[in-house]
PDB file of C-alpha atoms in Angstrom:
ATOM      1  CA  MET A   1      75.532 129.304 180.855  1.00  0.00           C
ATOM      2  CA  ALA A   2      78.159 129.254 178.164  1.00  0.00           C
ATOM      3  CA  LEU A   3      76.868 126.449 175.982  1.00  0.00           C
ATOM      4  CA  THR A   4      78.503 125.034 172.878  1.00  0.00           C
ATOM      5  CA  ARG A   5      76.831 122.667 170.474  1.00  0.00           C
ATOM      6  CA  LEU A   6      79.172 120.745 168.169  1.00  0.00           C
ATOM      7  CA  ILE A   7      77.420 119.579 165.022  1.00  0.00           C
ATOM      8  CA  LEU A   8      78.732 116.789 162.798  1.00  0.00           C
ATOM      9  CA  GLY A   9      79.380 118.040 159.268  1.00  0.00           C
ATOM     10  CA  ASN A  10      77.812 121.423 159.951  1.00  0.00           C
ATOM     11  CA  SER A  11      79.537 124.684 160.832  1.00  0.00           C
ATOM     12  CA  ARG A  12      76.352 126.465 161.918  1.00  0.00           C
ATOM     13  CA  ILE A  13      76.923 128.946 164.759  1.00  0.00           C
ATOM     14  CA  LEU A  14      74.178 129.264 167.360  1.00  0.00           C
ATOM     15  CA  PRO A  15      73.105 132.819 168.301  1.00  0.00           C
ATOM     16  CA  GLY A  16      75.225 134.368 171.006  1.00  0.00           C
ATOM     17  CA  GLN A  17      78.109 131.915 170.769  1.00  0.00           C
ATOM     18  CA  THR A  18      81.555 133.120 171.758  1.00  0.00           C
ATOM     19  CA  VAL A  19      84.788 133.130 169.758  1.00  0.00           C
ATOM     20  CA  LEU A  20      85.757 129.980 171.648  1.00  0.00           C
ATOM     21  CA  SER A  21      82.598 128.192 170.593  1.00  0.00           C
ATOM     22  CA  ARG A  22      83.160 129.280 166.989  1.00  0.00           C
ATOM     23  CA  CYS A  23      86.559 127.626 167.107  1.00  0.00           C
ATOM     24  CA  LEU A  24      85.108 124.503 168.659  1.00  0.00           C
ATOM     25  CA  THR A  25      82.704 124.038 165.762  1.00  0.00           C
ATOM     26  CA  SER A  26      85.694 122.955 163.685  1.00  0.00           C
ATOM     27  CA  ILE A  27      85.785 119.742 165.739  1.00  0.00           C
ATOM     28  CA  SER A  28      84.112 117.035 163.710  1.00  0.00           C
ATOM     29  CA  ASN A  29      81.795 115.619 166.380  1.00  0.00           C
ATOM     30  CA  MET A  30      80.918 115.537 170.048  1.00  0.00           C
ATOM     31  CA  PRO A  31      82.701 113.197 172.464  1.00  0.00           C
ATOM     32  CA  PRO A  32      80.581 110.110 173.147  1.00  0.00           C
ATOM     33  CA  CYS A  33      78.071 110.004 175.985  1.00  0.00           C
ATOM     34  CA  ASP A  34      76.227 106.853 177.029  1.00  0.00           C
ATOM     35  CA  PHE A  35      73.666 108.707 179.142  1.00  0.00           C
ATOM     36  CA  GLN A  36      70.179 108.801 177.635  1.00  0.00           C
ATOM     37  CA  PRO A  37      67.995 111.736 178.721  1.00  0.00           C
ATOM     38  CA  GLU A  38      64.277 111.357 179.227  1.00  0.00           C
ATOM     39  CA  GLN A  39      62.015 112.419 176.386  1.00  0.00           C
ATOM     40  CA  TYR A  40      60.692 115.881 177.111  1.00  0.00           C
ATOM     41  CA  LYS A  41      56.902 116.004 177.593  1.00  0.00           C
ATOM     42  CA  GLY A  42      56.430 119.337 179.331  1.00  0.00           C
ATOM     43  CA  ILE A  43      55.302 122.831 178.439  1.00  0.00           C
ATOM     44  CA  SER A  44      55.974 123.968 174.859  1.00  0.00           C
ATOM     45  CA  TYR A  45      58.738 126.448 174.085  1.00  0.00           C
ATOM     46  CA  GLU A  46      56.219 129.022 172.844  1.00  0.00           C
ATOM     47  CA  ARG A  47      54.056 128.685 175.954  1.00  0.00           C
ATOM     48  CA  ALA A  48      57.097 128.913 178.235  1.00  0.00           C
ATOM     49  CA  MET A  49      58.231 132.086 176.468  1.00  0.00           C
ATOM     50  CA  LYS A  50      54.747 133.606 176.829  1.00  0.00           C
ATOM     51  CA  THR A  51      54.676 132.693 180.520  1.00  0.00           C
ATOM     52  CA  ARG A  52      58.148 134.170 180.986  1.00  0.00           C
ATOM     53  CA  GLN A  53      56.987 137.465 179.492  1.00  0.00           C
ATOM     54  CA  GLU A  54      53.583 137.682 181.183  1.00  0.00           C
ATOM     55  CA  ASN A  55      53.761 135.817 184.501  1.00  0.00           C
ATOM     56  CA  LEU A  56      57.359 135.947 185.724  1.00  0.00           C
ATOM     57  CA  ASN A  57      59.217 138.863 187.244  1.00  0.00           C
ATOM     58  CA  PRO A  58      60.436 141.186 184.434  1.00  0.00           C
ATOM     59  CA  ALA A  59      63.966 140.989 185.845  1.00  0.00           C
ATOM     60  CA  ILE A  60      64.185 137.398 184.583  1.00  0.00           C
ATOM     61  CA  SER A  61      63.473 138.500 181.017  1.00  0.00           C
ATOM     62  CA  LEU A  62      66.145 141.190 181.325  1.00  0.00           C
ATOM     63  CA  LEU A  63      68.679 138.453 182.108  1.00  0.00           C
ATOM     64  CA  THR A  64      67.862 136.572 178.900  1.00  0.00           C
ATOM     65  CA  PHE A  65      70.792 137.483 176.658  1.00  0.00           C
ATOM     66  CA  TYR A  66      69.518 135.714 173.532  1.00  0.00           C
ATOM     67  CA  LYS A  67      66.634 136.380 171.143  1.00  0.00           C
ATOM     68  CA  LYS A  68      65.809 132.681 171.283  1.00  0.00           C
ATOM     69  CA  PRO A  69      67.394 131.227 174.445  1.00  0.00           C
ATOM     70  CA  VAL A  70      67.944 127.506 174.829  1.00  0.00           C
ATOM     71  CA  MET A  71      65.330 125.827 177.030  1.00  0.00           C
ATOM     72  CA  VAL A  72      67.298 123.269 179.017  1.00  0.00           C
ATOM     73  CA  HIS A  73      65.483 120.056 179.923  1.00  0.00           C
ATOM     74  CA  GLN A  74      67.991 117.715 181.601  1.00  0.00           C
ATOM     75  CA  GLY A  75      71.616 117.565 182.655  1.00  0.00           C
ATOM     76  CA  HIS A  76      74.215 114.883 183.333  1.00  0.00           C
ATOM     77  CA  MET A  77      77.782 115.710 184.395  1.00  0.00           C
ATOM     78  CA  GLN A  78      79.145 118.227 181.835  1.00  0.00           C
ATOM     79  CA  TRP A  79      76.249 117.704 179.413  1.00  0.00           C
ATOM     80  CA  LEU A  80      72.910 119.450 178.972  1.00  0.00           C
ATOM     81  CA  TRP A  81      69.964 118.579 176.723  1.00  0.00           C
ATOM     82  CA  ASP A  82      67.343 120.991 175.457  1.00  0.00           C
ATOM     83  CA  THR A  83      63.660 120.229 174.990  1.00  0.00           C
ATOM     84  CA  ASP A  84      64.300 119.181 171.378  1.00  0.00           C
ATOM     85  CA  GLY A  85      66.840 116.555 172.445  1.00  0.00           C
ATOM     86  CA  ASN A  86      69.962 118.456 171.330  1.00  0.00           C
ATOM     87  CA  ARG A  87      73.050 117.839 173.476  1.00  0.00           C
ATOM     88  CA  TYR A  88      75.288 120.683 174.654  1.00  0.00           C
ATOM     89  CA  LEU A  89      78.642 120.936 176.421  1.00  0.00           C
ATOM     90  CA  ASP A  90      78.367 123.321 179.371  1.00  0.00           C
ATOM     91  CA  LEU A  91      81.624 125.277 179.450  1.00  0.00           C
ATOM     92  CA  PHE A  92      80.795 127.490 182.406  1.00  0.00           C
ATOM     93  CA  ALA A  93      79.363 125.175 185.073  1.00  0.00           C
ATOM     94  CA  GLY A  94      76.013 126.934 185.227  1.00  0.00           C
ATOM     95  CA  ILE A  95      77.646 130.319 185.894  1.00  0.00           C
ATOM     96  CA  VAL A  96      80.362 128.777 188.101  1.00  0.00           C
ATOM     97  CA  THR A  97      77.957 127.395 190.702  1.00  0.00           C
ATOM     98  CA  ILE A  98      78.067 123.641 189.972  1.00  0.00           C
ATOM     99  CA  SER A  99      81.716 122.719 189.771  1.00  0.00           C
ATOM    100  CA  VAL A 100      80.948 119.001 190.058  1.00  0.00           C
ATOM    101  CA  GLY A 101      78.733 119.023 186.975  1.00  0.00           C
ATOM    102  CA  HIS A 102      75.015 118.520 186.452  1.00  0.00           C
ATOM    103  CA  CYS A 103      73.222 115.835 188.481  1.00  0.00           C
ATOM    104  CA  HIS A 104      76.459 114.155 189.515  1.00  0.00           C
ATOM    105  CA  PRO A 105      75.392 110.670 190.646  1.00  0.00           C
ATOM    106  CA  VAL A 106      77.368 110.823 193.907  1.00  0.00           C
ATOM    107  CA  VAL A 107      75.955 114.234 194.870  1.00  0.00           C
ATOM    108  CA  THR A 108      72.454 113.255 193.761  1.00  0.00           C
ATOM    109  CA  GLU A 109      72.520 110.101 195.866  1.00  0.00           C
ATOM    110  CA  LYS A 110      73.746 111.962 198.962  1.00  0.00           C
ATOM    111  CA  ALA A 111      71.042 114.602 198.523  1.00  0.00           C
ATOM    112  CA  LYS A 112      68.391 111.897 198.118  1.00  0.00           C
ATOM    113  CA  GLN A 113      69.564 110.145 201.269  1.00  0.00           C
ATOM    114  CA  GLN A 114      69.218 113.367 203.251  1.00  0.00           C
ATOM    115  CA  MET A 115      65.813 114.197 201.738  1.00  0.00           C
ATOM    116  CA  ASP A 116      64.557 110.725 202.658  1.00  0.00           C
ATOM    117  CA  LYS A 117      65.727 111.249 206.237  1.00  0.00           C
ATOM    118  CA  LEU A 118      65.094 114.910 207.153  1.00  0.00           C
ATOM    119  CA  TRP A 119      64.168 117.956 205.061  1.00  0.00           C
ATOM    120  CA  HIS A 120      64.323 120.833 207.480  1.00  0.00           C
ATOM    121  CA  THR A 121      64.701 121.697 211.112  1.00  0.00           C
ATOM    122  CA  THR A 122      65.698 124.755 213.119  1.00  0.00           C
ATOM    123  CA  ASN A 123      68.902 125.698 214.904  1.00  0.00           C
ATOM    124  CA  ILE A 124      67.125 125.650 218.270  1.00  0.00           C
ATOM    125  CA  TYR A 125      67.478 121.874 217.937  1.00  0.00           C
ATOM    126  CA  MET A 126      70.463 119.859 216.757  1.00  0.00           C
ATOM    127  CA  HIS A 127      70.987 117.378 213.974  1.00  0.00           C
ATOM    128  CA  PRO A 128      74.257 115.637 213.064  1.00  0.00           C
ATOM    129  CA  THR A 129      74.722 116.623 209.395  1.00  0.00           C
ATOM    130  CA  ILE A 130      75.573 120.296 209.862  1.00  0.00           C
ATOM    131  CA  HIS A 131      78.160 119.395 212.507  1.00  0.00           C
ATOM    132  CA  GLU A 132      79.719 116.687 210.368  1.00  0.00           C
ATOM    133  CA  TYR A 133      79.932 119.044 207.407  1.00  0.00           C
ATOM    134  CA  ALA A 134      81.427 121.846 209.515  1.00  0.00           C
ATOM    135  CA  GLU A 135      84.173 119.535 210.759  1.00  0.00           C
ATOM    136  CA  LYS A 136      85.073 118.396 207.255  1.00  0.00           C
ATOM    137  CA  LEU A 137      85.036 121.958 205.908  1.00  0.00           C
ATOM    138  CA  VAL A 138      87.206 123.634 208.549  1.00  0.00           C
ATOM    139  CA  ASP A 139      89.662 120.765 208.296  1.00  0.00           C
ATOM    140  CA  LYS A 140      90.476 122.059 204.803  1.00  0.00           C
ATOM    141  CA  LEU A 141      90.734 125.737 205.771  1.00  0.00           C
ATOM    142  CA  PRO A 142      94.118 127.308 206.514  1.00  0.00           C
ATOM    143  CA  GLY A 143      95.290 128.982 209.710  1.00  0.00           C
ATOM    144  CA  ASP A 144      92.694 130.181 212.178  1.00  0.00           C
ATOM    145  CA  LEU A 145      89.741 129.924 209.793  1.00  0.00           C
ATOM    146  CA  LYS A 146      87.867 127.417 211.903  1.00  0.00           C
ATOM    147  CA  VAL A 147      84.359 128.888 212.257  1.00  0.00           C
ATOM    148  CA  VAL A 148      81.708 128.693 209.532  1.00  0.00           C
ATOM    149  CA  TYR A 149      78.310 130.318 209.101  1.00  0.00           C
ATOM    150  CA  PHE A 150      76.139 128.491 206.569  1.00  0.00           C
ATOM    151  CA  VAL A 151      73.889 130.598 204.334  1.00  0.00           C
ATOM    152  CA  ASN A 152      71.882 130.087 201.140  1.00  0.00           C
ATOM    153  CA  SER A 153      73.713 132.190 198.554  1.00  0.00           C
ATOM    154  CA  GLY A 154      76.750 134.309 197.792  1.00  0.00           C
ATOM    155  CA  SER A 155      74.755 137.523 198.139  1.00  0.00           C
ATOM    156  CA  GLU A 156      73.508 136.445 201.557  1.00  0.00           C
ATOM    157  CA  ALA A 157      77.043 135.505 202.616  1.00  0.00           C
ATOM    158  CA  ASN A 158      78.371 138.919 201.604  1.00  0.00           C
ATOM    159  CA  ASP A 159      75.432 140.668 203.288  1.00  0.00           C
ATOM    160  CA  LEU A 160      76.230 138.856 206.505  1.00  0.00           C
ATOM    161  CA  ALA A 161      79.963 139.531 206.206  1.00  0.00           C
ATOM    162  CA  LEU A 162      79.356 143.261 205.747  1.00  0.00           C
ATOM    163  CA  LEU A 163      76.947 143.414 208.686  1.00  0.00           C
ATOM    164  CA  MET A 164      79.342 141.501 210.933  1.00  0.00           C
ATOM    165  CA  ALA A 165      82.293 143.685 209.897  1.00  0.00           C
ATOM    166  CA  ARG A 166      80.403 146.884 210.692  1.00  0.00           C
ATOM    167  CA  MET A 167      79.234 145.547 214.046  1.00  0.00           C
ATOM    168  CA  HIS A 168      82.682 144.207 214.948  1.00  0.00           C
ATOM    169  CA  THR A 169      84.632 147.353 214.054  1.00  0.00           C
ATOM    170  CA  GLY A 170      81.992 149.955 214.878  1.00  0.00           C
ATOM    171  CA  VAL A 171      82.804 151.651 211.554  1.00  0.00           C
ATOM    172  CA  PHE A 172      80.103 152.014 208.888  1.00  0.00           C
ATOM    173  CA  ASP A 173      82.277 153.031 205.914  1.00  0.00           C
ATOM    174  CA  VAL A 174      83.734 150.216 203.804  1.00  0.00           C
ATOM    175  CA  ILE A 175      85.669 149.812 200.544  1.00  0.00           C
ATOM    176  CA  SER A 176      85.152 147.651 197.478  1.00  0.00           C
ATOM    177  CA  LEU A 177      86.797 147.773 194.047  1.00  0.00           C
ATOM    178  CA  ARG A 178      85.533 149.168 190.782  1.00  0.00           C
ATOM    179  CA  ASN A 179      84.499 146.395 188.377  1.00  0.00           C
ATOM    180  CA  ALA A 180      83.654 144.140 191.335  1.00  0.00           C
ATOM    181  CA  TYR A 181      80.553 141.965 191.557  1.00  0.00           C
ATOM    182  CA  HIS A 182      79.353 140.905 194.997  1.00  0.00           C
ATOM    183  CA  GLY A 183      75.638 140.269 194.462  1.00  0.00           C
ATOM    184  CA  MET A 184      72.349 142.053 193.894  1.00  0.00           C
ATOM    185  CA  SER A 185      70.762 142.158 197.341  1.00  0.00           C
ATOM    186  CA  PRO A 186      70.013 145.674 198.684  1.00  0.00           C
ATOM    187  CA  TYR A 187      73.339 145.807 200.548  1.00  0.00           C
ATOM    188  CA  MET A 188      75.354 144.268 197.737  1.00  0.00           C
ATOM    189  CA  MET A 189      74.053 146.529 194.977  1.00  0.00           C
ATOM    190  CA  GLY A 190      76.233 149.185 196.590  1.00  0.00           C
ATOM    191  CA  MET A 191      79.263 146.915 196.860  1.00  0.00           C
ATOM    192  CA  THR A 192      78.921 145.862 193.231  1.00  0.00           C
ATOM    193  CA  ALA A 193      80.595 148.383 190.927  1.00  0.00           C
ATOM    194  CA  ILE A 194      79.660 147.340 187.384  1.00  0.00           C
ATOM    195  CA  SER A 195      77.255 149.755 185.720  1.00  0.00           C
ATOM    196  CA  THR A 196      75.129 147.027 184.121  1.00  0.00           C
ATOM    197  CA  TRP A 197      74.433 145.607 187.592  1.00  0.00           C
ATOM    198  CA  ARG A 198      73.604 148.896 189.280  1.00  0.00           C
ATOM    199  CA  PRO A 199      69.901 149.773 188.948  1.00  0.00           C
ATOM    200  CA  ASN A 200      68.895 153.397 189.401  1.00  0.00           C
ATOM    201  CA  VAL A 201      67.839 153.095 193.048  1.00  0.00           C
ATOM    202  CA  PRO A 202      69.399 154.417 196.258  1.00  0.00           C
ATOM    203  CA  SER A 203      72.246 152.120 197.288  1.00  0.00           C
ATOM    204  CA  GLY A 204      75.825 152.149 198.459  1.00  0.00           C
ATOM    205  CA  PHE A 205      75.473 154.087 201.689  1.00  0.00           C
ATOM    206  CA  GLY A 206      78.889 154.172 203.341  1.00  0.00           C
ATOM    207  CA  ILE A 207      80.477 152.199 200.494  1.00  0.00           C
ATOM    208  CA  HIS A 208      83.456 153.592 198.581  1.00  0.00           C
ATOM    209  CA  GLN A 209      85.095 152.112 195.477  1.00  0.00           C
ATOM    210  CA  ALA A 210      88.850 152.106 194.942  1.00  0.00           C
ATOM    211  CA  VAL A 211      90.564 151.989 191.534  1.00  0.00           C
ATOM    212  CA  ASN A 212      90.424 148.474 190.147  1.00  0.00           C
ATOM    213  CA  PRO A 213      93.933 146.913 190.034  1.00  0.00           C
ATOM    214  CA  ASP A 214      93.580 145.571 186.493  1.00  0.00           C
ATOM    215  CA  PRO A 215      96.966 144.983 184.780  1.00  0.00           C
ATOM    216  CA  PHE A 216      95.272 144.643 181.385  1.00  0.00           C
ATOM    217  CA  ARG A 217      92.750 147.486 181.128  1.00  0.00           C
ATOM    218  CA  GLY A 218      93.722 149.600 184.128  1.00  0.00           C
ATOM    219  CA  PRO A 219      96.032 152.652 184.052  1.00  0.00           C
ATOM    220  CA  TRP A 220      99.051 150.571 185.127  1.00  0.00           C
ATOM    221  CA  GLY A 221     100.277 147.058 184.551  1.00  0.00           C
ATOM    222  CA  GLY A 222     101.208 144.539 181.921  1.00  0.00           C
ATOM    223  CA  ALA A 223     102.498 141.068 181.137  1.00  0.00           C
ATOM    224  CA  ARG A 224     104.908 140.837 184.099  1.00  0.00           C
ATOM    225  CA  CYS A 225     102.465 142.110 186.681  1.00  0.00           C
ATOM    226  CA  ARG A 226     100.559 138.969 187.619  1.00  0.00           C
ATOM    227  CA  ASP A 227     101.187 135.349 188.498  1.00  0.00           C
ATOM    228  CA  SER A 228      99.202 133.503 185.893  1.00  0.00           C
ATOM    229  CA  PRO A 229      99.822 130.929 183.160  1.00  0.00           C
ATOM    230  CA  SER A 230      97.600 133.092 180.975  1.00  0.00           C
ATOM    231  CA  GLN A 231      99.444 136.388 180.772  1.00  0.00           C
ATOM    232  CA  THR A 232      98.168 139.632 179.319  1.00  0.00           C
ATOM    233  CA  ILE A 233      99.644 140.696 175.966  1.00  0.00           C
ATOM    234  CA  ARG A 234      99.952 144.263 177.229  1.00  0.00           C
ATOM    235  CA  PRO A 235     103.622 145.317 177.382  1.00  0.00           C
ATOM    236  CA  CYS A 236     105.123 146.056 180.773  1.00  0.00           C
ATOM    237  CA  ASP A 237     108.235 147.888 182.003  1.00  0.00           C
ATOM    238  CA  CYS A 238     108.459 145.913 185.245  1.00  0.00           C
ATOM    239  CA  GLN A 239     111.510 143.762 185.753  1.00  0.00           C
ATOM    240  CA  GLU A 240     111.318 140.079 186.667  1.00  0.00           C
ATOM    241  CA  GLY A 241     110.178 139.686 190.268  1.00  0.00           C
ATOM    242  CA  GLU A 242     108.873 143.235 190.715  1.00  0.00           C
ATOM    243  CA  CYS A 243     105.614 145.033 189.977  1.00  0.00           C
ATOM    244  CA  HIS A 244     105.431 148.828 189.925  1.00  0.00           C
ATOM    245  CA  ALA A 245     101.754 148.625 188.964  1.00  0.00           C
ATOM    246  CA  CYS A 246     100.955 147.088 192.338  1.00  0.00           C
ATOM    247  CA  ASP A 247     102.616 150.072 194.060  1.00  0.00           C
ATOM    248  CA  MET A 248     100.420 152.480 192.081  1.00  0.00           C
ATOM    249  CA  TYR A 249      97.179 150.659 192.811  1.00  0.00           C
ATOM    250  CA  ILE A 250      98.057 150.407 196.511  1.00  0.00           C
ATOM    251  CA  ASP A 251      98.643 154.173 196.489  1.00  0.00           C
ATOM    252  CA  GLN A 252      95.109 154.617 195.140  1.00  0.00           C
ATOM    253  CA  LEU A 253      93.672 152.426 197.899  1.00  0.00           C
ATOM    254  CA  GLU A 254      95.552 154.437 200.500  1.00  0.00           C
ATOM    255  CA  ASP A 255      94.182 157.588 198.881  1.00  0.00           C
ATOM    256  CA  VAL A 256      90.621 156.397 199.514  1.00  0.00           C
ATOM    257  CA  LEU A 257      91.539 155.560 203.105  1.00  0.00           C
ATOM    258  CA  ARG A 258      93.129 158.968 203.570  1.00  0.00           C
ATOM    259  CA  PHE A 259      90.298 161.102 202.195  1.00  0.00           C
ATOM    260  CA  SER A 260      87.062 159.091 202.350  1.00  0.00           C
ATOM    261  CA  MET A 261      87.209 157.130 205.593  1.00  0.00           C
ATOM    262  CA  PRO A 262      85.985 158.574 208.912  1.00  0.00           C
ATOM    263  CA  LYS A 263      88.932 159.570 211.099  1.00  0.00           C
ATOM    264  CA  ASN A 264      91.262 157.296 209.119  1.00  0.00           C
ATOM    265  CA  ARG A 265      89.333 154.145 210.131  1.00  0.00           C
ATOM    266  CA  VAL A 266      87.648 151.559 207.910  1.00  0.00           C
ATOM    267  CA  GLY A 267      85.010 148.932 208.580  1.00  0.00           C
ATOM    268  CA  ALA A 268      85.879 146.457 205.850  1.00  0.00           C
ATOM    269  CA  PHE A 269      87.519 145.862 202.488  1.00  0.00           C
ATOM    270  CA  ILE A 270      85.947 143.314 200.151  1.00  0.00           C
ATOM    271  CA  ALA A 271      87.529 141.792 197.042  1.00  0.00           C
ATOM    272  CA  GLU A 272      87.201 138.747 194.836  1.00  0.00           C
ATOM    273  CA  ALA A 273      90.292 136.555 194.542  1.00  0.00           C
ATOM    274  CA  ILE A 274      89.805 136.816 190.778  1.00  0.00           C
ATOM    275  CA  GLN A 275      86.995 139.039 189.489  1.00  0.00           C
ATOM    276  CA  GLY A 276      84.407 136.889 187.747  1.00  0.00           C
ATOM    277  CA  VAL A 277      81.445 138.848 186.381  1.00  0.00           C
ATOM    278  CA  GLY A 278      83.858 141.693 185.628  1.00  0.00           C
ATOM    279  CA  GLY A 279      85.739 139.550 183.113  1.00  0.00           C
ATOM    280  CA  ALA A 280      88.085 137.138 184.949  1.00  0.00           C
ATOM    281  CA  VAL A 281      90.420 139.930 186.086  1.00  0.00           C
ATOM    282  CA  GLN A 282      93.488 138.843 188.036  1.00  0.00           C
ATOM    283  CA  PHE A 283      95.185 141.466 190.179  1.00  0.00           C
ATOM    284  CA  PRO A 284      98.884 142.446 190.117  1.00  0.00           C
ATOM    285  CA  LYS A 285     101.325 140.427 192.177  1.00  0.00           C
ATOM    286  CA  ASN A 286     100.946 140.873 195.956  1.00  0.00           C
ATOM    287  CA  TYR A 287      98.083 143.392 195.636  1.00  0.00           C
ATOM    288  CA  LEU A 288      95.626 141.567 197.888  1.00  0.00           C
ATOM    289  CA  LYS A 289      98.323 140.674 200.410  1.00  0.00           C
ATOM    290  CA  ARG A 290      99.381 144.305 200.744  1.00  0.00           C
ATOM    291  CA  ALA A 291      95.803 145.626 200.664  1.00  0.00           C
ATOM    292  CA  PHE A 292      94.703 143.246 203.430  1.00  0.00           C
ATOM    293  CA  GLN A 293      97.668 144.251 205.569  1.00  0.00           C
ATOM    294  CA  ILE A 294      96.808 147.954 205.212  1.00  0.00           C
ATOM    295  CA  ILE A 295      93.141 147.392 206.039  1.00  0.00           C
ATOM    296  CA  LYS A 296      93.999 145.340 209.123  1.00  0.00           C
ATOM    297  CA  GLU A 297      96.374 148.066 210.315  1.00  0.00           C
ATOM    298  CA  LYS A 298      93.436 150.498 210.127  1.00  0.00           C
ATOM    299  CA  GLY A 299      91.326 148.141 212.257  1.00  0.00           C
ATOM    300  CA  GLY A 300      89.194 146.906 209.353  1.00  0.00           C
ATOM    301  CA  VAL A 301      88.013 143.437 208.389  1.00  0.00           C
ATOM    302  CA  CYS A 302      89.049 141.829 205.082  1.00  0.00           C
ATOM    303  CA  ILE A 303      86.290 139.968 203.224  1.00  0.00           C
ATOM    304  CA  SER A 304      87.433 137.473 200.582  1.00  0.00           C
ATOM    305  CA  ASP A 305      84.482 136.993 198.264  1.00  0.00           C
ATOM    306  CA  GLU A 306      84.424 133.510 196.662  1.00  0.00           C
ATOM    307  CA  TYR A 307      87.598 132.520 198.459  1.00  0.00           C
ATOM    308  CA  LEU A 308      86.327 128.966 198.939  1.00  0.00           C
ATOM    309  CA  ALA A 309      85.500 128.642 195.254  1.00  0.00           C
ATOM    310  CA  MET A 310      88.930 129.887 194.193  1.00  0.00           C
ATOM    311  CA  THR A 311      90.860 127.622 196.580  1.00  0.00           C
ATOM    312  CA  GLY A 312      88.783 124.562 195.852  1.00  0.00           C
ATOM    313  CA  VAL A 313      87.861 123.788 199.471  1.00  0.00           C
ATOM    314  CA  HIS A 314      84.223 123.530 198.386  1.00  0.00           C
ATOM    315  CA  LYS A 315      85.186 120.137 196.950  1.00  0.00           C
TER     316      LYS A 315
END
């Protein structure tokens, strides 16, 4: 979580804070909040750290980016409190997974109502909630997107999408983009193409990575190459309404199709609408539209990772 603590009359910077949070410390005080968290009475920080090191999977410790990470105790809307009672503003929605905030009273009440009524059942029987939710969800989806498959996580969703694409097309080889993050399950470790998220184990069978269409750090592109209110400062030779960088990146995708796919066929192409873990990378104008069209012409399936999150239909 990207947490910022604003301290009245004190410019102290917490370890690991970003440039943004350094700027925010110039604000004199925190906005008011009338919510009162419970007093923390649980395990001590020192004991929790010892347990983390000795009794939890080592992978969890590897994900701790700070020498002394904050131990969060309670949340309410955009606010978090640590075990010492300090209040923080969560700028990143718990790694973009809780867009309605922490313990939102409406969501909490709905969850409580369901827990009081029914915890779990199996799909060999029926219960009304999943059908009601499916109706509401597809009502917000465009075009022919009218069938949903509910899963527990993004990695599981991408695993399922890849399996279904391979079964549907009969083609094992698929394409993702460099700098992409699609999860850390055994399948998705191969689809993910960020070195820090690729452990040294066999993965990626039948998965090929195309050049990442990044108009800021990639070989082509610049300020006129994407539709965004936050434009890159990189200069660009493209004229208004055109994007030569997109042409170059599409050529690279076609190059992968030409040389790496079996008999010029492809099982699937997966891409994030905007790359998240890779640094909020937005692609050049029309790249995804053109890429999807090419993949479909080759008989492949197009997988839009985090499409629902980017379009807001999860709300």
